[in-house]
Amino acid sequence: MKSYQEVYKILITETDYLSGEKIAERLNLSRTSVWKAIQRLQQEGLEIDSIKNRGYKLLDGDLILPEEIEANSPITVQFKPSTKSTQTDAKEAMEAGAKGDRLYLSTSQTMGRGRFQRPYYSPDKGGIYMSLHLQPNLPYQNLPAYTLLTAGAIYKAIKNLSLIDVDIKWVNDIYLNQKKIAGILTDAITSVETGLVTDVIIGVGINFSIAEFPKNLQTKAGSLFSQHTPITRNELIAEIWKCFYETEADELLYLYKKRSIVLGKEISFKKDQEIITGKACDISDQGQLQIELANGEKIWLNSGEVSLTKW
């Protein structure tokens, strides 16, 4: 572990100011090394107060520590401070023979993408960008509804740690105060020889504490925390995947439907270049959305996008 990471681990456990001398003694570092570590942490976006003759105090912000995430969840973690896309990282590792149950994690993406190849805003401060590689080796019809399960796990983790109730918009978006704070992208790879889904990569992007958004996103996107962050990203990441692995699928699907903002609402969607409206009635365990049309007919929507007529 690098010096600045060790200094961070000390500061995050302290509730009062701690002198550079005491930090240096604990870590067997020079005072200059401690000062440089503080500078590095501030460059990483952490808010650290400094008072002469008292020392340093961490006011806000955190540092991603893969070993801490691994210690509190059932997965291994591969971390890069910045990457093109964690989804690409996972695919490249998979093609090179990497085993499943590994999380590819970053705090910045230069080519992040969402559904339909849309760019996903991934700044270098305040975000969580991660992709989990799984190896189900199952027929497609037996595949769990990974997007729904992940959304349920995200809701449960946030609720467990912060008591905040986020909402879920079919099929893959997490909302808070009518603004999107997270998205899920699930890719599946099928073997031509066996017809089985051999690999699944679940990509998750979370606006944890992003302070500013581009003008075109300001009315649509928000963050889980807009000011002080009462939990760390390490805690949230570990809790999400702990909930994903250790919670029964039925419970996660129940939570998904419970927090759905489309069920019971009038929605619209595009089919064959036509905008159709109807009432969202149900969500199947496979993730299909049941819609009742104006004529009373009920149909199932397997994929695509829906819009709420009103919130």
PDB file of N, CA and C in Angstrom, residues 49-56:
ATOM      1  N   ASP A  49      -8.832  19.390   6.034  1.00  0.00           N
ATOM      2  CA  ASP A  49      -8.552  20.664   6.689  1.00  0.00           C
ATOM      3  C   ASP A  49      -7.219  20.577   7.423  1.00  0.00           C
ATOM      4  N   SER A  50      -6.502  21.677   7.443  1.00  0.00           N
ATOM      5  CA  SER A  50      -5.206  21.734   8.116  1.00  0.00           C
ATOM      6  C   SER A  50      -5.166  22.954   9.027  1.00  0.00           C
ATOM      7  N   ILE A  51      -4.846  22.738  10.304  1.00  0.00           N
ATOM      8  CA  ILE A  51      -4.730  23.827  11.273  1.00  0.00           C
ATOM      9  C   ILE A  51      -3.366  23.736  11.956  1.00  0.00           C
ATOM     10  N   LYS A  52      -2.676  24.837  11.948  1.00  0.00           N
ATOM     11  CA  LYS A  52      -1.349  24.873  12.553  1.00  0.00           C
ATOM     12  C   LYS A  52      -1.415  24.450  14.014  1.00  0.00           C
ATOM     13  N   ASN A  53      -0.475  23.623  14.420  1.00  0.00           N
ATOM     14  CA  ASN A  53      -0.345  23.092  15.785  1.00  0.00           C
ATOM     15  C   ASN A  53      -1.436  22.091  16.169  1.00  0.00           C
ATOM     16  N   ARG A  54      -2.353  21.789  15.243  1.00  0.00           N
ATOM     17  CA  ARG A  54      -3.370  20.766  15.508  1.00  0.00           C
ATOM     18  C   ARG A  54      -3.256  19.599  14.532  1.00  0.00           C
ATOM     19  N   GLY A  55      -2.998  19.913  13.272  1.00  0.00           N
ATOM     20  CA  GLY A  55      -2.809  18.843  12.299  1.00  0.00           C
ATOM     21  C   GLY A  55      -3.861  18.805  11.217  1.00  0.00           C
ATOM     22  N   TYR A  56      -4.228  17.583  10.829  1.00  0.00           N
ATOM     23  CA  TYR A  56      -5.100  17.373   9.677  1.00  0.00           C
ATOM     24  C   TYR A  56      -6.389  16.666  10.086  1.00  0.00           C
TER      25      TYR A  56
END
